[in-house]
Short mmCIF file of C-alpha atoms in Angstrom, two decimals:
data_model
loop_
_atom_site.label_atom_id
_atom_site.label_comp_id
_atom_site.label_asym_id
_atom_site.label_seq_id
_atom_site.Cartn_x
_atom_site.Cartn_y
_atom_site.Cartn_z
CA MET A 91 -0.05 -0.15 -0.10
CA LYS A 92 1.54 3.28 -1.05
CA SER A 93 0.32 7.11 -0.59
CA SER A 94 -0.47 6.79 -4.22
CA ASP A 95 -3.20 4.34 -3.47
CA LEU A 96 -5.08 6.37 -1.44
CA THR A 97 -8.49 7.74 -2.44
CA GLY A 98 -8.35 10.91 -0.32
CA ASN A 99 -11.23 9.61 2.04
CA VAL A 100 -11.45 9.49 5.59
CA ARG A 101 -14.28 7.53 7.01
CA LEU A 102 -14.43 8.43 10.95
CA LEU A 103 -15.95 5.57 12.73
CA LEU A 104 -16.36 6.32 16.56
CA THR A 105 -18.04 4.64 19.59
CA LYS A 106 -21.07 6.46 20.47
CA ALA A 107 -20.96 5.65 24.27
CA LYS A 108 -17.41 6.59 24.70
CA LEU A 109 -17.36 10.16 23.01
CA PRO A 110 -17.00 13.20 25.16
CA ASP A 111 -20.61 14.81 25.74
CA GLU A 112 -19.38 17.88 23.40
CA TRP A 113 -18.49 15.67 21.04
CA ARG A 114 -21.81 13.93 20.44
CA GLN A 115 -23.30 17.39 20.18
CA ASN A 116 -21.23 18.98 17.40
CA GLY A 117 -20.07 15.80 15.82
CA ALA A 118 -16.55 15.57 16.99
CA GLN A 119 -16.00 18.75 14.96
CA ALA A 120 -12.46 19.04 16.42
CA LEU A 121 -11.19 15.77 15.15
CA ARG A 122 -12.86 16.01 11.78
CA ASP A 123 -10.74 19.58 11.49
CA VAL A 124 -7.36 17.51 12.03
CA PHE A 125 -8.39 15.35 8.98
CA GLU A 126 -9.90 17.78 6.71
CA ASP A 127 -7.21 20.26 7.57
CA ALA A 128 -4.86 17.71 6.01
CA GLY A 129 -6.83 17.95 2.58
CA TYR A 130 -8.81 14.60 3.28
CA ARG A 131 -12.67 14.47 2.85
CA THR A 132 -13.89 13.36 6.14
CA GLU A 133 -17.34 11.47 6.56
CA LEU A 134 -18.18 11.14 10.57
CA THR A 135 -20.53 7.94 11.46
CA LEU A 136 -21.13 7.50 15.17
CA CYS A 137 -21.91 3.16 16.00
CA ASP A 138 -23.25 1.54 19.00
CA ASN A 139 -20.65 -0.85 18.94
CA PRO A 140 -17.63 -2.66 17.51
CA ASP A 141 -19.55 -4.75 15.32
CA ALA A 142 -21.41 -1.67 13.79
CA ILE A 143 -18.21 -0.10 13.26
CA ARG A 144 -17.28 -3.40 11.41
CA ASP A 145 -20.25 -3.15 9.03
CA GLN A 146 -19.55 0.22 8.46
CA ILE A 147 -16.02 -0.85 7.07
CA THR A 148 -17.51 -3.85 5.42
CA ASN A 149 -20.43 -2.11 3.37
CA ASN A 150 -19.23 1.74 3.01
CA SER A 151 -15.33 1.51 2.27
CA LYS A 152 -13.43 1.29 -0.66
CA PRO A 153 -9.73 0.06 -1.13
CA GLY A 154 -7.55 2.96 -0.34
CA ASP A 155 -9.90 4.96 2.09
CA ILE A 156 -8.80 5.50 5.46
CA VAL A 157 -10.56 4.50 8.31
CA ALA A 158 -10.10 6.52 11.65
CA VAL A 159 -11.84 4.11 13.97
CA GLY A 160 -12.35 5.35 17.62
CA GLY A 161 -12.36 2.40 20.31
CA GLY A 162 -10.19 0.37 22.24
CA ASP A 163 -7.90 -2.85 21.37
CA GLY A 164 -11.21 -5.08 21.54
CA THR A 165 -12.61 -2.38 18.84
CA ILE A 166 -9.44 -2.73 16.67
CA ASN A 167 -9.56 -6.66 17.09
CA ALA A 168 -13.15 -6.82 16.08
CA ILE A 169 -12.65 -4.76 12.79
CA LEU A 170 -9.17 -6.16 11.89
CA ASP A 171 -10.36 -8.76 9.18
CA ALA A 172 -12.68 -6.12 7.26
CA VAL A 173 -9.91 -3.41 7.20
CA ILE A 174 -7.60 -6.19 5.67
CA SER A 175 -10.33 -7.72 3.37
CA LYS A 176 -11.31 -3.91 2.03
CA GLN A 177 -7.44 -3.10 1.84
CA ALA A 178 -8.17 0.35 3.81
CA VAL A 179 -5.53 1.86 5.73
CA LEU A 180 -6.51 2.22 9.86
CA ILE A 181 -5.88 4.98 12.27
CA PRO A 182 -6.70 4.13 15.76
CA ILE A 183 -8.22 6.88 17.85
CA PRO A 184 -7.72 5.74 21.40
CA LEU A 185 -11.04 5.43 23.29
CA GLY A 186 -10.56 2.59 24.89
CA THR A 187 -9.28 1.25 28.71
CA ALA A 188 -5.66 -0.02 27.50
CA ASN A 189 -5.03 1.09 23.97
CA ASP A 190 -1.99 -1.25 23.45
CA PHE A 191 -2.09 -0.84 19.96
CA ALA A 192 -2.04 2.78 20.21
CA ARG A 193 0.71 2.50 22.46
CA THR A 194 2.87 0.34 19.78
CA LEU A 195 2.23 2.82 17.22
CA THR A 196 3.53 5.59 19.95
CA LEU A 197 0.10 7.26 19.58
CA PRO A 198 -0.44 9.82 22.78
CA ASP A 199 -3.47 9.50 24.65
CA ASP A 200 -5.19 12.70 23.83
CA LEU A 201 -7.43 12.15 20.90
CA ILE A 202 -6.45 15.61 18.51
CA ASP A 203 -2.82 14.77 19.27
CA ALA A 204 -3.16 11.18 18.34
CA ALA A 205 -5.27 11.64 15.01
CA ARG A 206 -2.86 14.42 14.29
CA ALA A 207 0.32 12.56 14.63
CA SER A 208 -1.48 9.88 12.47
CA ILE A 209 -2.34 11.73 9.17
CA HIS A 210 0.69 13.30 9.32
CA GLY A 211 2.94 10.16 9.58
CA GLN A 212 3.63 7.34 6.91
CA ILE A 213 1.85 4.16 5.83
CA ARG A 214 3.24 1.06 7.29
CA MET A 215 2.39 -2.43 6.62
CA LEU A 216 1.88 -4.15 9.93
CA ASP A 217 1.87 -8.06 10.83
CA VAL A 218 -1.26 -9.61 12.16
CA GLY A 219 -1.25 -12.46 14.42
CA TYR A 220 -3.60 -15.54 14.17
CA ALA A 221 -5.16 -18.18 16.69
CA ASN A 222 -7.02 -20.82 15.12
CA ASP A 223 -7.34 -18.51 11.86
CA GLN A 224 -8.75 -16.00 14.56
CA SER A 225 -7.25 -12.70 14.26
CA PHE A 226 -5.29 -10.56 16.72
CA ILE A 227 -2.87 -7.61 16.46
CA ASN A 228 -1.30 -7.29 20.10
CA ALA A 229 -0.92 -10.61 22.06
CA ALA A 230 -3.06 -13.88 22.93
CA SER A 231 -2.80 -15.50 26.15
CA ILE A 232 -3.51 -18.39 27.92
CA GLY A 233 -4.10 -19.26 31.52
CA VAL A 234 -4.06 -16.63 34.20
CA PRO A 235 -4.95 -13.40 31.83
CA ALA A 236 -7.63 -15.47 30.20
CA ASP A 237 -9.14 -16.69 33.45
CA ALA A 238 -8.85 -12.99 34.88
CA ARG A 239 -10.93 -11.49 31.69
CA LYS A 240 -14.01 -12.93 33.36
CA ARG A 241 -12.92 -11.55 36.86
CA ILE A 242 -12.62 -7.71 35.78
CA ASN A 243 -15.15 -5.75 37.76
CA PRO A 244 -16.96 -3.55 35.20
CA ASP A 245 -17.17 -0.71 37.97
CA LEU A 246 -13.75 -0.89 39.01
CA LYS A 247 -12.58 -0.81 35.31
CA ARG A 248 -14.87 2.08 34.67
CA ASN A 249 -13.40 4.09 37.64
CA LEU A 250 -9.81 2.87 37.67
CA GLY A 251 -9.08 1.87 34.19
CA ALA A 252 -5.82 -0.49 33.83
CA ILE A 253 -5.49 -0.95 37.21
CA SER A 254 -8.67 -3.59 37.14
CA TYR A 255 -6.68 -5.79 34.80
CA ALA A 256 -3.86 -5.87 37.73
CA VAL A 257 -6.71 -6.49 40.73
CA ALA A 258 -8.15 -9.35 38.28
CA ASN A 259 -4.89 -11.14 37.33
CA TRP A 260 -3.97 -10.98 41.26
CA GLN A 261 -6.98 -12.88 42.01
CA SER A 262 -6.59 -15.40 38.96
CA TRP A 263 -2.77 -16.05 39.83
CA HIS A 264 -3.95 -17.63 43.17
CA GLU A 265 -6.88 -19.61 42.73
CA MET A 266 -6.26 -20.96 39.17
CA ALA A 267 -4.47 -24.35 38.61
CA PRO A 268 -1.46 -24.51 36.54
CA MET A 269 -1.84 -26.02 32.92
CA ASP A 270 -0.22 -29.05 31.69
CA LEU A 271 0.66 -27.81 27.75
CA THR A 272 2.78 -29.25 24.81
CA ILE A 273 4.29 -26.54 23.03
CA THR A 274 6.05 -26.68 19.44
CA CYS A 275 7.85 -23.46 18.39
CA GLY A 276 8.38 -23.48 14.90
CA THR A 277 10.51 -26.34 13.64
CA ASN A 278 11.78 -27.37 17.65
CA SER A 279 11.21 -30.11 19.36
CA PRO A 280 7.77 -30.06 21.52
CA GLN A 281 8.08 -29.38 24.90
CA ASN A 282 6.05 -30.52 27.53
CA LEU A 283 5.25 -27.88 30.21
CA LYS A 284 3.56 -26.87 33.33
CA LEU A 285 2.47 -23.43 33.17
CA ARG A 286 0.66 -20.63 34.81
CA GLN A 287 0.50 -18.48 31.91
CA LEU A 288 1.53 -18.22 28.15
CA THR A 289 1.48 -15.20 26.10
CA ILE A 290 2.10 -14.77 22.34
CA THR A 291 2.42 -11.43 21.37
CA ASN A 292 2.81 -9.66 18.05
CA GLY A 293 2.53 -5.80 18.93
CA ARG A 294 5.07 -4.48 21.62
CA TYR A 295 2.15 -4.21 24.28
CA PHE A 296 -0.66 -5.76 26.02
CA GLY A 297 -2.53 -5.91 29.13
CA GLY A 298 -2.38 -2.17 29.68
CA GLY A 299 1.09 -1.12 28.80
CA LEU A 300 3.02 -4.42 29.69
CA ARG A 301 5.86 -5.10 27.33
CA PRO A 302 7.12 -8.81 27.21
CA SER A 303 10.32 -7.81 24.77
CA GLU A 304 12.64 -5.14 24.27
CA THR A 305 12.90 -5.86 20.69
CA LYS A 306 9.60 -7.07 19.70
CA SER A 307 7.97 -5.05 16.45
CA PRO A 308 4.68 -5.77 14.50
CA GLU A 309 7.14 -5.73 11.62
CA ASP A 310 9.31 -8.41 12.10
CA GLY A 311 7.53 -11.33 10.97
CA LEU A 312 7.60 -13.22 14.13
CA LEU A 313 5.53 -14.32 17.38
CA HIS A 314 7.11 -13.73 20.55
CA MET A 315 6.36 -15.93 23.40
CA PHE A 316 6.73 -16.00 26.87
CA ALA A 317 5.51 -18.31 29.90
CA ILE A 318 5.63 -18.51 33.48
CA ARG A 319 6.05 -21.95 34.98
CA ASP A 320 4.06 -23.26 37.75
CA SER A 321 6.92 -23.25 39.94
CA VAL A 322 7.14 -19.82 40.23
CA ASP A 323 5.97 -18.55 43.37
CA THR A 324 3.90 -15.51 44.10
CA LEU A 325 6.70 -13.16 44.92
CA SER A 326 8.57 -14.27 42.06
CA GLY A 327 5.42 -13.56 39.96
CA LEU A 328 5.71 -10.14 41.27
CA ASP A 329 9.12 -9.99 40.16
CA VAL A 330 7.83 -10.95 36.49
CA ALA A 331 4.86 -8.29 36.55
CA ALA A 332 7.54 -5.85 37.70
CA GLU A 333 9.80 -6.70 34.67
CA LEU A 334 6.86 -6.26 32.24
CA LEU A 335 6.05 -2.63 33.66
CA PHE A 336 9.73 -1.76 33.50
CA GLY A 337 11.15 -3.13 30.62
CA SER A 338 10.74 -6.98 29.39
CA VAL A 339 10.94 -10.78 30.48
CA ASP A 340 13.72 -11.29 27.73
CA ASP A 341 16.28 -12.22 30.27
CA SER A 342 14.15 -13.03 33.22
CA GLU A 343 15.18 -16.05 35.30
CA PHE A 344 11.27 -16.76 36.20
CA ALA A 345 9.84 -16.64 32.40
CA MET A 346 11.12 -18.59 29.59
CA THR A 347 10.75 -16.47 26.12
CA MET A 348 11.25 -17.68 22.66
CA GLU A 349 10.36 -16.52 19.10
CA CYS A 350 9.32 -18.18 15.91
CA ASP A 351 6.82 -17.61 12.82
CA ALA A 352 4.57 -20.63 13.93
CA ILE A 353 3.29 -21.76 17.46
CA THR A 354 1.39 -25.20 18.45
CA ILE A 355 -0.14 -25.77 21.78
CA ASN A 356 -1.87 -28.98 22.74
CA GLY A 357 -3.51 -29.86 26.21
CA GLU A 358 -6.02 -28.43 28.38
CA ASP A 359 -8.72 -28.85 25.65
CA GLY A 360 -10.97 -26.22 25.46
CA ALA A 361 -9.17 -23.70 27.83
CA PRO A 362 -10.01 -20.13 26.31
CA ILE A 363 -7.58 -17.85 24.48
CA LEU A 364 -7.77 -14.23 25.26
CA ALA A 365 -6.68 -11.97 22.37
CA ASP A 366 -6.98 -7.87 22.51
CA GLY A 367 -8.93 -7.93 25.42
CA GLU A 368 -11.71 -10.57 24.15
CA ILE A 369 -11.96 -14.25 24.30
CA ILE A 370 -11.37 -15.34 20.48
CA SER A 371 -10.79 -19.22 20.69
CA LYS A 372 -9.77 -22.14 22.74
CA LEU A 373 -7.21 -25.12 22.99
CA PRO A 374 -5.82 -26.65 21.27
CA ALA A 375 -4.38 -24.05 19.01
CA LYS A 376 -2.38 -23.19 16.01
CA PHE A 377 -0.54 -19.58 16.30
CA SER A 378 0.57 -18.19 12.91
CA ILE A 379 1.61 -15.01 11.72
CA ARG A 380 0.70 -13.10 8.56
CA ALA A 381 3.47 -10.52 7.60
CA GLY A 382 2.62 -7.17 6.14
CA ALA A 383 -0.96 -7.82 6.16
CA LEU A 384 -2.65 -4.38 8.05
CA ALA A 385 -2.28 -1.01 6.37
CA VAL A 386 -1.71 1.92 9.16
CA PHE A 387 -1.27 5.18 9.24
CA ALA A 388 1.79 5.23 11.68
CA PRO A 389 3.37 8.52 13.48
CA ASN A 390 6.76 9.26 12.72
CA SER A 391 7.98 8.63 15.96
CA PHE A 392 7.17 4.68 15.18
CA VAL A 393 8.54 5.08 11.82
CA GLY A 394 11.77 6.51 13.41
CA LEU A 395 12.25 3.41 15.04
CA ALA A 396 12.70 1.56 12.30
CA ASP A 397 13.62 3.94 9.50
CA GLN A 398 16.89 6.08 9.54
CA THR A 399 17.35 9.31 7.03
CA HIS A 400 20.05 11.50 6.29
CA GLY A 401 19.60 15.42 6.00
CA GLU A 402 20.47 17.77 3.83
CA GLU A 403 23.48 19.32 5.74
CA HIS A 404 25.70 16.16 5.72
CA THR A 405 25.36 13.91 2.70
CA ALA A 406 27.43 11.00 4.44
CA PRO A 407 25.52 8.96 6.96
CA LEU A 408 26.69 9.28 10.52
CA VAL A 409 29.00 6.36 11.59
CA HIS A 410 27.44 4.28 14.04
CA ALA A 411 23.95 5.99 13.43
CA ASN A 412 21.90 3.00 14.70
CA GLU A 413 23.84 2.72 17.63
CA ILE A 414 23.30 5.92 18.71
CA ASN A 415 19.62 6.04 18.01
CA ASP A 416 19.46 3.12 20.47
CA VAL A 417 21.54 4.80 22.92
CA MET A 418 19.39 8.18 22.69
CA ARG A 419 16.45 5.86 23.10
CA ASP A 420 17.46 4.32 26.12
CA THR A 421 18.60 7.33 27.77
CA LEU A 422 15.27 8.94 27.25
CA ASP A 423 13.69 5.97 28.35
CA LEU A 424 15.63 5.75 31.36
CA ALA A 425 15.04 9.55 32.40
CA LEU A 426 11.15 8.89 32.17
CA ARG A 427 11.50 5.86 34.22
CA LEU A 428 13.53 7.81 36.83
CA GLN A 429 10.87 10.32 36.59
CA ALA A 430 7.85 7.81 37.27
CA THR A 431 9.76 6.06 39.80
CA TYR A 432 10.54 9.55 41.84
CA PRO A 433 7.06 9.25 43.70
CA VAL A 434 6.77 6.08 44.30
CA ALA A 435 10.00 5.31 46.19
CA GLN A 436 10.37 5.89 49.85
CA HIS A 437 14.12 5.45 50.40
CA SER A 438 15.82 8.74 50.60
CA GLU A 439 18.70 8.33 48.48
CA LEU A 440 16.97 6.62 45.99
CA LYS A 441 14.37 9.41 45.58
CA SER A 442 16.95 11.82 45.54
CA LEU A 443 19.31 9.79 42.71
CA CYS A 444 15.81 10.03 40.64
CA HIS A 445 15.49 13.59 41.10
CA ASP A 446 18.96 14.46 39.81
CA GLY A 447 19.28 11.37 37.09
CA THR A 448 16.23 12.59 35.78
CA ARG A 449 17.18 16.00 35.20
CA ALA A 450 20.90 15.08 34.08
CA LEU A 451 19.86 12.89 31.65
CA ARG A 452 17.14 14.76 29.83
CA ASN A 453 19.64 17.72 29.43
CA ILE A 454 22.34 15.32 27.89
CA TYR A 455 19.50 14.08 25.68
CA ARG A 456 18.47 17.49 24.45
CA GLN A 457 22.21 18.17 23.63
CA LEU A 458 22.57 15.19 21.45
CA GLU A 459 19.10 15.41 20.04
CA GLN A 460 20.40 19.02 18.45
CA ASP A 461 23.64 17.63 17.51
CA LEU A 462 22.25 14.82 15.73
CA HIS A 463 19.67 16.93 13.82
CA PRO A 464 21.80 17.84 10.74
CA TYR A 465 22.22 14.08 10.05
CA GLY A 466 18.76 13.43 9.64
CA ILE A 467 18.64 11.31 12.84
CA LEU A 468 14.93 11.35 13.98
CA ALA A 469 14.19 12.24 18.06
CA ALA A 470 14.25 8.81 20.00
CA SER A 471 10.81 7.34 20.74
CA PRO A 472 11.01 5.91 24.15
CA ASP A 473 8.12 3.65 25.42
CA PRO A 474 5.11 5.68 24.71
CA ASP A 475 3.40 7.62 27.38
CA LEU A 476 4.95 6.21 30.42
CA HIS A 477 3.35 8.89 32.78
CA SER A 478 0.18 7.13 32.34
CA LEU A 479 1.46 4.12 33.98
CA GLU A 480 2.45 6.14 37.12
CA GLU A 481 -0.74 5.66 38.72
CA LEU A 482 -0.73 1.74 37.71
CA ARG A 483 2.62 1.36 39.57
CA ASP A 484 1.96 3.31 42.70
CA ARG A 485 -1.30 1.38 43.72
CA VAL A 486 -0.03 -1.71 42.52
CA MET A 487 3.16 -1.81 44.11
CA GLY A 488 1.35 -0.06 47.26
CA TRP A 489 -1.02 -2.74 47.40
CA LEU A 490 1.04 -5.93 46.51
CA LEU A 491 4.97 -5.10 47.44
CA LYS A 492 6.04 -4.57 51.00
CA ASP A 493 9.67 -4.14 49.40
CA ALA A 494 8.85 -2.03 46.42
CA ASP A 495 11.91 0.45 46.95
CA HIS A 496 14.34 -2.98 46.49
CA ARG A 497 12.27 -4.13 43.31
CA LEU A 498 12.29 -0.26 41.69
CA ALA A 499 16.27 -0.31 42.49
CA ASN A 500 16.70 -3.58 40.93
CA GLY A 501 14.69 -2.39 37.67
CA LEU A 502 16.69 0.59 37.55
CA THR A 503 20.04 -1.11 37.79
CA THR A 504 19.35 -3.32 34.95
CA ARG A 505 17.98 -0.28 32.81
CA ALA A 506 21.32 1.22 33.72
CA ARG A 507 23.69 -1.30 33.21
CA VAL A 508 22.24 -2.17 29.78
CA LEU A 509 22.63 1.65 28.57
CA GLU A 510 26.22 1.77 30.12
CA GLU A 511 27.17 -1.21 27.98
CA LYS A 512 26.05 0.50 24.89
CA VAL A 513 27.55 3.74 25.56
CA THR A 514 30.59 2.04 26.10
CA ALA A 515 30.55 -0.06 23.20
CA LEU A 516 30.46 3.14 20.72
CA ALA A 517 33.71 3.77 19.07
CA ALA A 518 33.54 7.35 20.24
CA GLU A 519 36.63 8.39 18.42
CA GLN A 520 34.83 8.08 15.16
CA LEU A 521 32.23 10.48 15.80
CA PRO A 522 32.40 14.25 15.31
CA GLU A 523 33.47 16.28 17.84
CA ASP A 524 30.44 17.96 19.12
CA ILE A 525 28.93 14.35 19.58
CA LYS A 526 31.54 12.73 21.02
CA THR A 527 31.45 15.49 23.49
CA HIS A 528 28.16 14.76 24.92
CA VAL A 529 28.58 10.75 24.24
CA SER A 530 31.17 11.21 26.96
CA ALA A 531 29.43 13.15 29.21
CA LEU A 532 26.61 10.49 28.90
CA LYS A 533 29.03 7.92 29.46
CA ARG A 534 30.25 9.61 32.68
CA GLU A 535 26.66 10.37 34.04
CA ILE A 536 25.33 6.58 33.21
CA ALA A 537 28.54 5.26 34.92
CA ASP A 538 27.89 7.35 37.83
CA PHE A 539 24.49 6.52 37.97
CA HIS A 540 24.86 2.98 37.75
CA LYS A 541 27.40 2.87 40.89
CA SER A 542 25.12 4.91 42.99
CA ILE A 543 22.08 2.92 42.20
CA SER A 544 24.19 -0.09 42.53
CA GLY A 545 25.38 1.12 46.07
CA ILE A 546 21.55 1.77 47.02
CA LEU A 547 20.46 -1.71 45.82
CA LYS A 548 22.95 -3.39 48.19
CA SER A 549 21.82 -1.29 51.22
CA LEU A 550 18.06 -1.96 50.45
#
């Protein structure tokens, strides 16, 4: 799908019940203005539910139309096949509770900002996952998450949003019996495992902002699987939860992970499969992926994760551009994590380190960003909207963890170690002088921070 294939039409399809009152009265004029100002003919339809949105796409859209769909991950799941079948281009308008698909695309929570970022972005062809031929975009889970789906309190979900998922998962963890499963990943030999949970991801996020892998992309043609064994106790399970909130389980000692393009799961016949917030199938199951199946308008921040361009001022590419981009992203990512950790931490030295570290890393990041701009290196995109997870982390850790400071410090130590290794690996002597200066400053800052946070961790 290319921009030249577009019809110039935007079909704006919004879930009526989730709209702000003002928008119901004025026909979502502010949102329509975003698309019309960008030069698109925009037609608004207010729908009662995801099925009605799907029917609108099936019956009224044409190949090359943009369908801007307002709803959450369940809504996106419901309309996936229709968008693909009609060869339309999707723009998600985040009106749901978790909005993990929007997070994957680095979309902001604000509806106007999300629409503006998308329509001024680029067309990307994303992978789509399948469980027994039923499509999903974010993740499919068996075990605790699927059991927790039926436990979510609608009032709690309405009032507390994503935290309702944490409460339901906590209940399922304690009450659900482990599963005996046989898992075959790609051409590998089958494995017989006793598990509490198995999650297969296509996108970067699931479950209200959890990220299972540092490197997972909806454009890599692979499914990522992580599983929690039955031998993992409650405290270790909380460590897995903290890893999902603060980074990934790629290197976890409590979760096993693997990647391949097809996964077969047998055992526990009839057990439900939860995908994108909805039950879509049951075991036994064959999971597969269709690469590049879904056309979306993705913001430039998402595009920048994969694409590197060179500016006009410097015609030659910058040495180690990809490595520098990784360092930039991880620097901003750590700064945001420190900022989110500051109000949660109780230990005085940990709070002070978070406060000072946030300021220092942001300053260095801004200086590097200015130096790299002439080379056409886009601003790094961190985990989208980490601030929205602050309340979730605060409440979950306040309710469930007695030693939150220790777990917070442990997560920050891991992040600092990874960033320090990446900065150290850069061949700074090959960089332009101005960039080399700031990379050296970052190297000193992160080394000092790593030493300090490690010392705090030992004292805790």
